[in-house]
Coordinates of C-alpha atoms (C1' of nucleotides) in Angstrom, one line a residue:
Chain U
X195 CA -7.9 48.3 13.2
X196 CA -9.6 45.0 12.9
X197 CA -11.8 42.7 15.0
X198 CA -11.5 39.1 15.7
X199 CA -15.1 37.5 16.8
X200 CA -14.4 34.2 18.3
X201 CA -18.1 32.6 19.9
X202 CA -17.7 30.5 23.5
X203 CA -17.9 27.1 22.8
X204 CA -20.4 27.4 19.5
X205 CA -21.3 23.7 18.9
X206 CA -22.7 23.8 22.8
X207 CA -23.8 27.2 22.6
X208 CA -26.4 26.6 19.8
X209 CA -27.7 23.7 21.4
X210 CA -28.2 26.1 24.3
X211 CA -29.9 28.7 22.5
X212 CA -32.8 26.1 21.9
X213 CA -32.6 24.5 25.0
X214 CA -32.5 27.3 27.9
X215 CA -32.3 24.3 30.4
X216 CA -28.4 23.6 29.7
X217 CA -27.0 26.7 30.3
X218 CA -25.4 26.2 33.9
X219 CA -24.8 22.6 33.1
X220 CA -21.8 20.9 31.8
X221 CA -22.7 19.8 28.2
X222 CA -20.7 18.6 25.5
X223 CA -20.9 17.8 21.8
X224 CA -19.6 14.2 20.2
X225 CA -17.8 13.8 16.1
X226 CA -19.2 12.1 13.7
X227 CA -19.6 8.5 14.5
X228 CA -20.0 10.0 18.4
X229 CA -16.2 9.0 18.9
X230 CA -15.2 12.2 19.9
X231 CA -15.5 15.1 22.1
X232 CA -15.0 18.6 19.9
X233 CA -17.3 21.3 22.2
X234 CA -17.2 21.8 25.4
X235 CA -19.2 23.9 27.9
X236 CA -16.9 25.9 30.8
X237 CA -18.5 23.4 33.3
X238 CA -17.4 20.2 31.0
X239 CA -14.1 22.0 30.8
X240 CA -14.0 22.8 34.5
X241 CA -14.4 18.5 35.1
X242 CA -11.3 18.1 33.6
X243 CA -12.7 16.6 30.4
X244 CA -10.0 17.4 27.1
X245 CA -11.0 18.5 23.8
X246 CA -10.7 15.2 21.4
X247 CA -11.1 13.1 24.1
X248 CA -12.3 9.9 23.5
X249 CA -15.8 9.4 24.4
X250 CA -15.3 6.1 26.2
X251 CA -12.4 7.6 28.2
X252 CA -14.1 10.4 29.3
X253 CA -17.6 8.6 30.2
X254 CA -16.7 7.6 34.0
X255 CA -16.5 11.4 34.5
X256 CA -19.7 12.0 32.4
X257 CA -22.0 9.6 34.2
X258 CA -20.6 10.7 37.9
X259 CA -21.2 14.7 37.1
X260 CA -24.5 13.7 34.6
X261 CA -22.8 15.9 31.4
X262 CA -25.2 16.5 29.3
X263 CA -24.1 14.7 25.8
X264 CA -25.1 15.7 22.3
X265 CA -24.2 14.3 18.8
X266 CA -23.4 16.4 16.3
X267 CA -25.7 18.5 14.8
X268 CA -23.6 20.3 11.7
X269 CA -26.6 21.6 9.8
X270 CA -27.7 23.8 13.5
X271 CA -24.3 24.9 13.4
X272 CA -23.5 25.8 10.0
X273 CA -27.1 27.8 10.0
X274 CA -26.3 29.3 12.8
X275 CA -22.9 30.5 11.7
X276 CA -23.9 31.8 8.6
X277 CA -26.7 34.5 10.9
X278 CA -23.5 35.3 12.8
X279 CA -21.5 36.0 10.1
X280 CA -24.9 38.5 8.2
X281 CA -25.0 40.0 11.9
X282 CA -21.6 40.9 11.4
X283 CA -21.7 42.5 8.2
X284 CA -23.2 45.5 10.1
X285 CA -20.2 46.1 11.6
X286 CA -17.9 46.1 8.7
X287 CA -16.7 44.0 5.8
X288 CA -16.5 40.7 7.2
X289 CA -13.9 37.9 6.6
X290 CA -15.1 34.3 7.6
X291 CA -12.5 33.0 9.6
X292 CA -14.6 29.3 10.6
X293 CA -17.5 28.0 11.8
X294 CA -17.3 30.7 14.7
X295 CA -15.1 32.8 14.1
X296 CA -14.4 35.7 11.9
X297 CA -12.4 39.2 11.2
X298 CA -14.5 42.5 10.5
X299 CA -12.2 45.4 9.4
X300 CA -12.7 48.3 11.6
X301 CA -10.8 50.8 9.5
X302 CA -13.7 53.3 9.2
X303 CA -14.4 53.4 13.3
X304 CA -12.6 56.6 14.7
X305 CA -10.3 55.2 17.7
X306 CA -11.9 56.6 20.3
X307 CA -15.3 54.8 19.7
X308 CA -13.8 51.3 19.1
X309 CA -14.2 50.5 23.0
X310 CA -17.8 51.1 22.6
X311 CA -18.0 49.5 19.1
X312 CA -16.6 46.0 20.9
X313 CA -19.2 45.9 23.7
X314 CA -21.6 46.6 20.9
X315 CA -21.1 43.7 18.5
X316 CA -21.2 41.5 21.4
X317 CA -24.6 42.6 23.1
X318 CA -25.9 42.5 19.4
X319 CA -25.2 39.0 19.1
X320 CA -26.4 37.6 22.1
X321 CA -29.6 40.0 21.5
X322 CA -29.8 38.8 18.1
X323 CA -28.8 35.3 18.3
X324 CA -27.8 34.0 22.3
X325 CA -24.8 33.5 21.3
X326 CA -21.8 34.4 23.6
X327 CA -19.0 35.4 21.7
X328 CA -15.7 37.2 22.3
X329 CA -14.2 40.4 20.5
X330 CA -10.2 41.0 20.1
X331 CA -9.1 44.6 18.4
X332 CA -5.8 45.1 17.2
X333 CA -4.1 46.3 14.1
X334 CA -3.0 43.1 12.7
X335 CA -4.6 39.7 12.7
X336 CA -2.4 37.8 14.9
X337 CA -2.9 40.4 17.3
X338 CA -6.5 40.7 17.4
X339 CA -6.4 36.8 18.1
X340 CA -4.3 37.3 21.2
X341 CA -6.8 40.2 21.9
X342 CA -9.3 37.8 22.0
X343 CA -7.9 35.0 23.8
X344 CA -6.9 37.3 26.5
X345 CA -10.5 38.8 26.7
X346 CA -11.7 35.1 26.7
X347 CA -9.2 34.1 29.1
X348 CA -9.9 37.4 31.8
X349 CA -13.5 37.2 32.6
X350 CA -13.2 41.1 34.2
X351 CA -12.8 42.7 30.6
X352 CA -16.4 41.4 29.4
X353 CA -15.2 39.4 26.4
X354 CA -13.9 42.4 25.1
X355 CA -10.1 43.2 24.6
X356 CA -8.7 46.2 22.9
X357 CA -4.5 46.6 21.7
X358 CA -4.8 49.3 20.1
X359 CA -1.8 51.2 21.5
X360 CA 2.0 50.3 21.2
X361 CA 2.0 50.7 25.2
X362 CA -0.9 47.8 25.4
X363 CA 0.7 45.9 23.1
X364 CA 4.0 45.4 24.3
X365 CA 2.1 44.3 28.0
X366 CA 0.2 41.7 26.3
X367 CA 3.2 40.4 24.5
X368 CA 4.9 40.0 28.1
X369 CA 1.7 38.2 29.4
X370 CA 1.0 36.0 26.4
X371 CA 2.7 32.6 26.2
X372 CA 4.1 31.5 23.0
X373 CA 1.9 28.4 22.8
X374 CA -1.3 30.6 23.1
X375 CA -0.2 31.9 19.5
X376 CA -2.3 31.6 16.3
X377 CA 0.7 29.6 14.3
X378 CA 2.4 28.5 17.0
X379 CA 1.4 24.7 17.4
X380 CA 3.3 21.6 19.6
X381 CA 5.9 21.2 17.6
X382 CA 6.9 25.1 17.6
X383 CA 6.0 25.4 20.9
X384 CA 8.6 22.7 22.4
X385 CA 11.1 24.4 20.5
X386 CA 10.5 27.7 21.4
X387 CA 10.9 26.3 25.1
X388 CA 13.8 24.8 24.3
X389 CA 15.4 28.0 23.4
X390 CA 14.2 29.4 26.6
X391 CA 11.7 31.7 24.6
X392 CA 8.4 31.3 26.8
X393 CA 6.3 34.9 26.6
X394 CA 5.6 36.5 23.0
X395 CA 7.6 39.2 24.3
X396 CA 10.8 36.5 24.6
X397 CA 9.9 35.7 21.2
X398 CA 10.2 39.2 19.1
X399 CA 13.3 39.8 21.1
X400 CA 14.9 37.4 18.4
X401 CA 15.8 38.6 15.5
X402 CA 14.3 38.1 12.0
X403 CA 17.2 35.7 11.3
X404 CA 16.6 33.5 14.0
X405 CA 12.9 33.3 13.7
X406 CA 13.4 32.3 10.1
X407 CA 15.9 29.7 11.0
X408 CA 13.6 28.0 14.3
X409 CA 9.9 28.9 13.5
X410 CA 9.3 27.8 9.3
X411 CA 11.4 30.4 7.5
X412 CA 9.0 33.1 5.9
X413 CA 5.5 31.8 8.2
X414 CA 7.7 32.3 11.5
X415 CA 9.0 35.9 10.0
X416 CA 5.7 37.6 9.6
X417 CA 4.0 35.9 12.3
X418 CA 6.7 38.0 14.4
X419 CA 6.0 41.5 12.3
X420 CA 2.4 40.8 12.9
X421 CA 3.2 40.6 16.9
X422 CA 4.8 44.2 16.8
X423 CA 1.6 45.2 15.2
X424 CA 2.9 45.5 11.0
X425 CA 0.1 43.6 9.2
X426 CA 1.7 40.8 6.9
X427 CA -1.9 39.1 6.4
X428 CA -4.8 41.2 4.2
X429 CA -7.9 41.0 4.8
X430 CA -10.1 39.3 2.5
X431 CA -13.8 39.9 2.0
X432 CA -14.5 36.9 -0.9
X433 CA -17.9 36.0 -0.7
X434 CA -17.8 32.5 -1.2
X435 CA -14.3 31.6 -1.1
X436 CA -13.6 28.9 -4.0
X437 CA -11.6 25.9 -1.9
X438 CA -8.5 24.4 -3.9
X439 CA -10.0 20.5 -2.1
X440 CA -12.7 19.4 -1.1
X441 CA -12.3 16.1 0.6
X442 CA -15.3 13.6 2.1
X443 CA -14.0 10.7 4.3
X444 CA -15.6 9.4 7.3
X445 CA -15.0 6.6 9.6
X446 CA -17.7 3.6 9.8
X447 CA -19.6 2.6 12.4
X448 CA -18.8 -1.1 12.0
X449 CA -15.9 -3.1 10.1
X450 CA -15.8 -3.6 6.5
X451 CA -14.0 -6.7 4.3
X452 CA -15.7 -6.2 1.5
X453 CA -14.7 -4.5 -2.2
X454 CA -18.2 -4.1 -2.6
X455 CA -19.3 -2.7 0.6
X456 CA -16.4 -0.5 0.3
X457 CA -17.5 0.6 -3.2
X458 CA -20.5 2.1 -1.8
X459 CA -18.8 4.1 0.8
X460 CA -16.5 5.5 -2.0
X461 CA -19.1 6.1 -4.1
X462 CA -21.5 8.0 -1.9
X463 CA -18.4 10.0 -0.6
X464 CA -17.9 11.2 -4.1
X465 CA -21.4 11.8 -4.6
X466 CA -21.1 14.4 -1.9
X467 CA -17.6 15.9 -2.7
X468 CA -18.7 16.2 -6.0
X469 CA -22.1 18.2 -4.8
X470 CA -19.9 20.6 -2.8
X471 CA -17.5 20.7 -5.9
X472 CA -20.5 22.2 -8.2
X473 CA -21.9 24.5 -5.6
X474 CA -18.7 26.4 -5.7
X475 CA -18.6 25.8 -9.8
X476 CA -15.8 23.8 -9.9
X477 CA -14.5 21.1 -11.5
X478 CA -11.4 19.1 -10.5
X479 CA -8.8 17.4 -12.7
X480 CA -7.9 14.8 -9.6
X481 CA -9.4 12.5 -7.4
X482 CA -7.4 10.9 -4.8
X483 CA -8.7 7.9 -2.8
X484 CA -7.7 6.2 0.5
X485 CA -8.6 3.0 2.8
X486 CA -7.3 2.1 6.0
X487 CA -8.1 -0.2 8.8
X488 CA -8.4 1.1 12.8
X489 CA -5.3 3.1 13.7
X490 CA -5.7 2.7 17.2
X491 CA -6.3 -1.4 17.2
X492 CA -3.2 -2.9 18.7
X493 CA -3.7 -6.6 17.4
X494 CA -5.6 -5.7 13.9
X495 CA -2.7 -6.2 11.3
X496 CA -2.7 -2.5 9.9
X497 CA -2.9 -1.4 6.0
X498 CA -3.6 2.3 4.8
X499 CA -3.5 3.2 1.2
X500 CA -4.2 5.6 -0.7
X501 CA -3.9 6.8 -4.6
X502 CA -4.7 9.3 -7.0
X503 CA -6.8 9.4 -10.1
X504 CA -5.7 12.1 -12.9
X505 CA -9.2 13.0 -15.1
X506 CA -8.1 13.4 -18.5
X507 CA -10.5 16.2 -18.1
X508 CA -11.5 18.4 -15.5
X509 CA -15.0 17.3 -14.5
X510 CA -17.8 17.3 -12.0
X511 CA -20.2 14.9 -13.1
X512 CA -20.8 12.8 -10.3
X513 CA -20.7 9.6 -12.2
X514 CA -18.0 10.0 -14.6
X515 CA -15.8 11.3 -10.2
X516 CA -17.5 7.7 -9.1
X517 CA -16.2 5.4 -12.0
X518 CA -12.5 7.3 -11.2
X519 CA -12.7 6.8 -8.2
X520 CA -13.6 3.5 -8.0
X521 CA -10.7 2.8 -10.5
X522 CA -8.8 4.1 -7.8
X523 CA -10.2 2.1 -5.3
X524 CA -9.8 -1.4 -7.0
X525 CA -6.0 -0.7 -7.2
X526 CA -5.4 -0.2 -3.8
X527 CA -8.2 -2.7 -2.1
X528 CA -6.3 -5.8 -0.2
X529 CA -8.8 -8.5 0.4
X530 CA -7.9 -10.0 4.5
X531 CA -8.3 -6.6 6.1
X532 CA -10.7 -4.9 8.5
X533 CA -11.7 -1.6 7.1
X534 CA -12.8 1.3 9.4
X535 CA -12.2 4.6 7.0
X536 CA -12.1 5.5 4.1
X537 CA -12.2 8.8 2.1
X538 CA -12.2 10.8 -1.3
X539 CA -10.7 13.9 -1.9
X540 CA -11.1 16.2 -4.9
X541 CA -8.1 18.3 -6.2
X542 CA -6.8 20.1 -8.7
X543 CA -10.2 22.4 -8.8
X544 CA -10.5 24.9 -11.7
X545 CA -13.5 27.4 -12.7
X546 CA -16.5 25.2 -14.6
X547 CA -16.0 27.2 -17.4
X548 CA -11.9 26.7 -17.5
X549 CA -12.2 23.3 -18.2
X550 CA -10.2 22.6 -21.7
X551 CA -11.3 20.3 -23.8
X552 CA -9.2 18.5 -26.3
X553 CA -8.5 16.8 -29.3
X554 CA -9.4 13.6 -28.5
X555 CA -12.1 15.0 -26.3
X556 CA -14.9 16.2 -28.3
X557 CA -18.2 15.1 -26.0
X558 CA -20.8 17.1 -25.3
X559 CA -20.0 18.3 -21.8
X560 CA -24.0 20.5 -21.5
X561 CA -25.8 16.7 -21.5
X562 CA -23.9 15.9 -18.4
X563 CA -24.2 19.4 -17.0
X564 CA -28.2 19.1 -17.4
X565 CA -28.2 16.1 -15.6
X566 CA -26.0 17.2 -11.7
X567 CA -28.4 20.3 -12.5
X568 CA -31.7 18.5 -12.0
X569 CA -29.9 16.2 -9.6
X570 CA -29.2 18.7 -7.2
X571 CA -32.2 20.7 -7.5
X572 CA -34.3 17.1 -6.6
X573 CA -31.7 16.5 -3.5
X574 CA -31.9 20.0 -2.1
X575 CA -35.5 20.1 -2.4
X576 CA -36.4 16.7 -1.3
X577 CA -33.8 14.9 0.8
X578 CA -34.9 14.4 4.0
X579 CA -31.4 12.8 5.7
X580 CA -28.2 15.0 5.9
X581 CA -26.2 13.1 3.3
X582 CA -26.8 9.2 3.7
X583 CA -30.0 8.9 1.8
X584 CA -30.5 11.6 -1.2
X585 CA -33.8 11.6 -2.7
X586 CA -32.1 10.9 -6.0
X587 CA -28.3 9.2 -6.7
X588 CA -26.1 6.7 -8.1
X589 CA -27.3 3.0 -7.8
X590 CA -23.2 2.8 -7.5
X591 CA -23.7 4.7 -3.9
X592 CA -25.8 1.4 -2.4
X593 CA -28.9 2.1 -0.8
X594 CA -28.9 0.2 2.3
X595 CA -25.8 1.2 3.9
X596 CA -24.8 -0.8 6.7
X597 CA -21.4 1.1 7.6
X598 CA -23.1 4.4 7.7
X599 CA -22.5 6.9 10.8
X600 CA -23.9 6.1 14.2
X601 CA -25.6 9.7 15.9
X602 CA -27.8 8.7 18.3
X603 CA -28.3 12.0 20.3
X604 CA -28.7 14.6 17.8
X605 CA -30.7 17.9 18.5
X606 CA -33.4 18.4 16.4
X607 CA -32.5 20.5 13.2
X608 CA -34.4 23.6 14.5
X609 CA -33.4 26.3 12.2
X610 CA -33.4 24.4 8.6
X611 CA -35.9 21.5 8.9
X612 CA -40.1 22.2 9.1
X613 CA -40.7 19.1 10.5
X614 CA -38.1 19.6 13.2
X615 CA -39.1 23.0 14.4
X616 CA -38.6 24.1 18.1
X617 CA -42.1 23.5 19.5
X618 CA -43.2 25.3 22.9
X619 CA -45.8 23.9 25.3
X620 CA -47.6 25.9 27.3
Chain J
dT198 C1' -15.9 -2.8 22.8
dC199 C1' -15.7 2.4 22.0
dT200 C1' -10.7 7.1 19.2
dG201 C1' -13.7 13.1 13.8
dG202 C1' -13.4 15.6 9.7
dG203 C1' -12.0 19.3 6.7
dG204 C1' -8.8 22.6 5.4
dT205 C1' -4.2 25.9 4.3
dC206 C1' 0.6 27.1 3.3
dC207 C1' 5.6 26.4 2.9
dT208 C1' 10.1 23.9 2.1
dA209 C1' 13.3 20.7 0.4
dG210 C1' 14.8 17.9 -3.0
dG211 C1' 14.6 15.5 -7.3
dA212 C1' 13.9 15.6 -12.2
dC213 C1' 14.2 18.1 -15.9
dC214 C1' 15.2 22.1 -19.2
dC215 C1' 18.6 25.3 -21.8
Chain E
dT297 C1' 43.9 17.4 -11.4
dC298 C1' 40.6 20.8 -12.9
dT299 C1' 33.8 19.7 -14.1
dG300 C1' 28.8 26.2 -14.8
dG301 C1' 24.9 28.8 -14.0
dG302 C1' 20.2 29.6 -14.1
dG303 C1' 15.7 28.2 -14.2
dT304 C1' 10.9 25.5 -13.7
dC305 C1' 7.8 22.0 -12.1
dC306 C1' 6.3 18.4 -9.2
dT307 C1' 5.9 15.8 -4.9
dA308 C1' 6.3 14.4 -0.2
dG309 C1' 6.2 15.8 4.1
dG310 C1' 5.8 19.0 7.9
dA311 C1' 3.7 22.5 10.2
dC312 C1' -0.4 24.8 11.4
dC313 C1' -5.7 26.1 11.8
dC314 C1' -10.7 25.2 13.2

DNA sequence: TCTGGGGTCCTAGGACCC
DNA sequence: TCTGGGGTCCTAGGACCC
C-alpha cells in the first residue's frame, strides 16, 4: 500500500499559516507578472472564481466579495514544501510528487493500522506545520490519487480515504468520473464521453485493446491495470531527482522592440537556468531559445520563434550558455515586433563529469569550473532579490531591467529571509 | 489596459543503415 | 508484370501533470 499526500490549496495555505486572519476568508494567489490566478481558498472557489483565470476578469467578483489577493511568493512555498516533504519521511520512504504533493510507501504498515496511520500523518502536519492536507491509500498510484480526491471531495471522511480492499475499490470506480483521473486530461475526457464511457468503472469494462486504441496506446493500458489495483508505476525514492530540462522563460511586464533589451532578458534567463543546471551537476549539450509577441492581442501582428543552439561541448558555464544563446537569439530576432515573452531552455543534460572532451577541444574546463563555483557561493550568500538582481553576474544580463516582473502584493519571505521574519506585536 | 511557468512521456514518420 | 526484411536514430507534435 501507498499514500498520496495532496495539501488544500498550498500557495493560500502558507500564506495562512502566517497570517491567522485569512482563514475563513476567500483568498487567492496571482502568477508571475500577477496575470494569473493559480491558488484558491474554498471560499474564492465557492464565488465562482476559475483556476487560471485572468486576473482582470475575475476582479469585479474580487472587489464586490473583498478577496483577499496575494502575489506570488515561491520562495514561502518551496520552503514550506520541502518541511512537508522531511515531515513525511517519518512515515515512510517518500516520493516527491510536486510542490504539495507526494507518495510515501506504506508497505511496512500492517493493514489493519493503516486507517489510524492516515488520520495520523494528517494531524502531524497540521500540528507540525498548519497545513491542511489530504491522504489517499491504495495499492497503486492512480488509485491512491482517486483515494484522495474522493477524501478531498467528501468532507465526512476527514481528508482521509482508504481503497484498500477489492470490494472498496470497485465502489469508487462506479463513483469516480473519468475526467477526475490522474492521466485523463480534456482531450481524453471528451472522447471517453463520446464513447459513452463516463465512470472509471465504464472505463475498465473496455478491454485492453480498446484502451490502447482510444486512450495513447501503452499510457492508456496501464493507467487501466493501475485502476483494478496492479501497480504499473514504481515508486521512486531519488533524492534529488536530476531533471532532463530545465527551462527559464517569463513574460514581461511591459513591451519590448529592442535586440538589446531582449538580450538582457535572454541573458539573465540563462544566468538562472544555468544556476539550476549546476545545482543538480549538470551540464547540457543544448540550449534552445524562443521570442514571441502577446498571444492574446487581437490587433498586434503576431511572431513566435524559436531555435536551438547545439554546444560543441556539454557545458555549464554561465557565460560560454549566454554567448549560445544569444547566437540563438540574433537568428531569430525580427526588428517591427512587440515582444512580451521570451524564454531559454536547457536540454540535452548529462552528469558534470560525463562531459567528453575532444580533439579539437583541449581547454581547461577546472578555470571555468572555479569561477560558477565562487559565483554561486557569492549569489547564495549575498543576493538579496529572488532572481532579478544577483549580488554578482554577467554585465551581458543588464542591470537595470526595465521588462522585469511586476509583484506588487507579495507576503513577506518569512521562513528563508532574516530581514523578513514574521514579527508579533503584543 | 490587464492573460504563468515548469515539467514528463509516448508515438508516428522520415531518414538512414545493412 | 513481379520490387525484402530488419533495424536505429531523430524530430515534431500531442497528450498529460502540477
Amino acid at each position: 500500500m501507498l499514500a498520496l499526500i495532496d495539501c488544500n490549496n498550498f500557495f493560500v495555505s502558507c500564506e495562512r499559516v502566517f497570517q491567522p486572519g485569512l482563514k475563513n476568508t476567500p483568498v487567492v494567489v496571482l502568477s508571475n507578472n500577477d496575470g494569473c490566478i493559480i491558488s484558491r481558498s474554498q471560499e474564492a472557489k465557492d464565488l465562482g472564481i476559475k483556476m487560471g483565470e485572468p486576473l482582470f476578469k475575475a476582479r469585479p467578483i474580487i472587489e464586490q466579495a473583498g478577496v483577499r489577493v496575494f502575489s506570488s511568493n515561491f520562495m514561502l512555498y518551496g520552503d514550506m514544501s520541502q518541511r512537508v516533504m522531511q515531515t513525511l519521511k517519518k512515515f515512510g520512504a517518500v516520493e516527491v510528487y510536486s510542490i504539495d504533493e507526494a507518495f510515501v510507501d506504506l508497505s511496512h504498515v500492517p493493514a489493519a493500522n493503516l486507517e489510524k496511520c492516515a488520520a495520523t500523518i494528517r494531524e502531524i502536519i497540521y500540528q507540525y506545520l498548519g497545513l491542511p492536507v489530504c491522504v489517499g491509500i491504495a495499492p497503486t498510484k492512480t488509485l491512491a490519487k482517486a483515494a484522495n480526491h474522493l477524501a478531498k471531495k467528501n468532507p465526512a471522511y476527514n481528508g482521509t480515504m482508504l481503497l484498500d480492499t477489492p470490494a472498496k475499490q470497485a465502489a469508487a470506480r462506479r463513483h469516480l468520473a473519468v475526467e477526475n483521473i490522474w492521466g485523463v486530461g480534456r482531450r481524453y475526457a471528451a472522447k471517453l464521453h463520446q464513447h459513452q464511457v463516463y465512470t472509471v468503472a465504464d472505463l475498465v469494462d473496455r478491454s485492453s485493446g480498446w484502451v490502447y486504441k482510444h486512450l495513447g496506446g501503452v499510457v492508456g493500458v496501464r493507467l487501466r491495470q493501475e485502476l483494478l489495483g496492479q501497480p504499473c508505476q514504481e515508486l521512486s525514492f531519488k533524492e534529488e531527482h536530476v531533471r532532463k530540462n530545465i527551462a527559464c522563460t517569463r513574460s514581461f511586464s511591459q513591451y519590448i522592440t529592442t535586440l538589446n533589451d531582449l538580450q538582457e532578458a535572454v541573458a539573465t534567463y540563462t544566468s538562472r537556468a544555468a544556476e539550476k543546471l549546476r545545482r543538480q551537476r549538470s551540464a547540457a549539450k543544448a540550449i534552445t531559445v524562443f521570442i514571441r509577441t502577446n498571444k492574446f492581442s487581437v490587433q498586434a501582428p503576431q511572431y513566435h520563434r524559436a531555435t536551438t543552439v547545439s554546444l560543441p561541448l556539454a557545458s555549464a558555464d554561465t557565460g560560454e550558455l549566454i554567448r549560445y544563446a544569444l547566437q540563438g537569439l540574433q537568428q531569430i530576432y525580427q526588428p517591427g515586433y512587440s515582444y512580451k515573452k521570451a524564454g531559454v531552455i536547457l536540454s540535452e543534460i548529462i552528469p558534470e563529469h560525463q562531459v567528453q572532451t575532444d580533439l579539437f577541444h583541449t581547454t581547461d574546463r577546472s578555470k571555468s569550473q572555479k569561477l560558477m563555483q565562487a559565483l554561486d557561493k557569492l549569489n547564495t550568500k549575498m543576493s538579496k532579490n529572488e532572481w532579478a538582481i544577483n549580488a554578482v553576474g554577467y554585465a551581458a544580463a543588464g542591470i537595470e531591467k526595465d521588462w522585469k516582473m511586476i509583484v506588487t502584493r507579495r507576503s513577506p519571505r518569512y521562513t528563508t529571509h532574516w530581514q523578513e521574519i514574521l514579527e508579533i506585536n503584543i
